[in-house]
Coordinates of C-alpha atoms in Angstrom, one line a residue:
M1 CA 8.4 18.2 -5.9
I2 CA 6.3 15.2 -6.6
F3 CA 3.0 14.6 -4.9
Y4 CA 1.3 11.2 -4.4
R5 CA -2.0 9.8 -3.4
A6 CA -2.1 6.2 -2.4
K7 CA -3.7 3.5 -0.3
H8 CA -1.9 0.6 1.4
I9 CA -2.2 -2.4 3.5
L10 CA 0.6 -3.0 5.9
I11 CA 1.2 -6.4 7.4
E12 CA 4.0 -8.1 9.4
E13 CA 4.2 -11.5 7.7
E14 CA 5.3 -11.7 4.0
D15 CA 3.4 -15.1 3.8
D16 CA 0.1 -13.2 4.1
L17 CA 0.6 -11.2 0.9
D18 CA -0.6 -13.9 -1.5
Y19 CA -3.8 -14.6 0.5
I20 CA -4.7 -10.9 0.6
M21 CA -4.0 -10.4 -3.1
D22 CA -6.1 -13.5 -3.8
E23 CA -9.0 -12.0 -1.9
Y24 CA -8.6 -8.8 -3.9
Q25 CA -8.6 -10.7 -7.1
A26 CA -11.7 -12.5 -6.0
G27 CA -13.6 -9.1 -5.6
T28 CA -13.0 -8.0 -2.0
T29 CA -12.4 -4.2 -2.1
F30 CA -9.1 -2.8 -1.2
E31 CA -10.7 -0.7 1.5
D32 CA -12.3 -3.8 3.1
L33 CA -9.0 -5.7 3.0
A34 CA -7.1 -2.7 4.6
Q35 CA -9.7 -2.5 7.4
E36 CA -9.4 -6.2 8.1
Y37 CA -5.7 -6.9 7.7
S38 CA -3.6 -3.7 7.9
I39 CA -1.7 -2.9 11.1
C40 CA -1.4 0.7 10.1
D41 CA -3.5 3.5 11.6
S42 CA -4.7 4.2 8.0
A43 CA -6.7 0.9 8.1
A44 CA -9.7 2.8 9.6
K45 CA -9.7 4.9 6.4
G46 CA -9.5 1.9 4.1
G47 CA -5.8 2.3 3.9
H48 CA -6.0 5.8 2.4
L49 CA -2.8 7.8 3.1
G50 CA -4.1 11.1 1.7
R51 CA -2.0 13.3 -0.4
F52 CA 1.7 13.5 0.5
S53 CA 4.9 14.8 -1.1
S54 CA 8.1 13.0 -2.0
G55 CA 10.4 12.7 1.0
T56 CA 7.5 12.0 3.4
M57 CA 7.3 8.2 3.4
D58 CA 9.9 5.4 3.7
A59 CA 12.3 5.5 0.8
E60 CA 11.4 2.0 -0.4
F61 CA 7.7 2.8 -0.3
E62 CA 8.3 5.9 -2.4
R63 CA 10.6 4.1 -4.9
A64 CA 7.8 1.7 -5.5
L65 CA 5.2 4.5 -5.9
Y66 CA 7.4 6.4 -8.3
K67 CA 7.6 3.5 -10.7
M68 CA 3.8 2.8 -10.5
K69 CA 1.0 4.1 -12.7
P70 CA -2.2 5.4 -11.2
G71 CA -4.6 2.5 -10.5
E72 CA -1.7 0.0 -10.3
I73 CA -1.2 -2.3 -7.3
K74 CA 2.1 -3.5 -6.1
S75 CA 2.5 -6.3 -3.5
G76 CA 5.4 -7.1 -1.3
V77 CA 7.1 -3.7 -0.8
K78 CA 9.3 -4.3 2.2
T79 CA 10.1 -1.4 4.6
K80 CA 11.2 -1.1 8.2
F81 CA 7.5 -1.2 9.1
G82 CA 6.7 -4.5 7.4
Y83 CA 5.3 -5.5 4.0
H84 CA 3.0 -3.3 2.0
I85 CA 0.4 -3.8 -0.7
I86 CA 0.2 -0.4 -2.4
L87 CA -2.5 1.0 -4.6
K88 CA -1.4 4.2 -6.4
I89 CA -4.2 6.7 -6.9
E90 CA -2.1 9.5 -8.5

């Protein structure tokens, strides 16, 4: 079984991804961006999803995480919930 730790920002509109990523590149913390823009309940925790095992999250979300390295950010992962910006912790 594979375990992950990740943070994410969930938004409804794909058009907002670039703006949020620009803010991140400009120095705004991932946590602050999650609290401001994410529509997920995890926004209150800076987008932190905690530790979870494979098979827990949406398949597209997990596929993206599986291919990522710790510390990497991926923008534009589409799931049935919306569009995600994912930060893989481990």
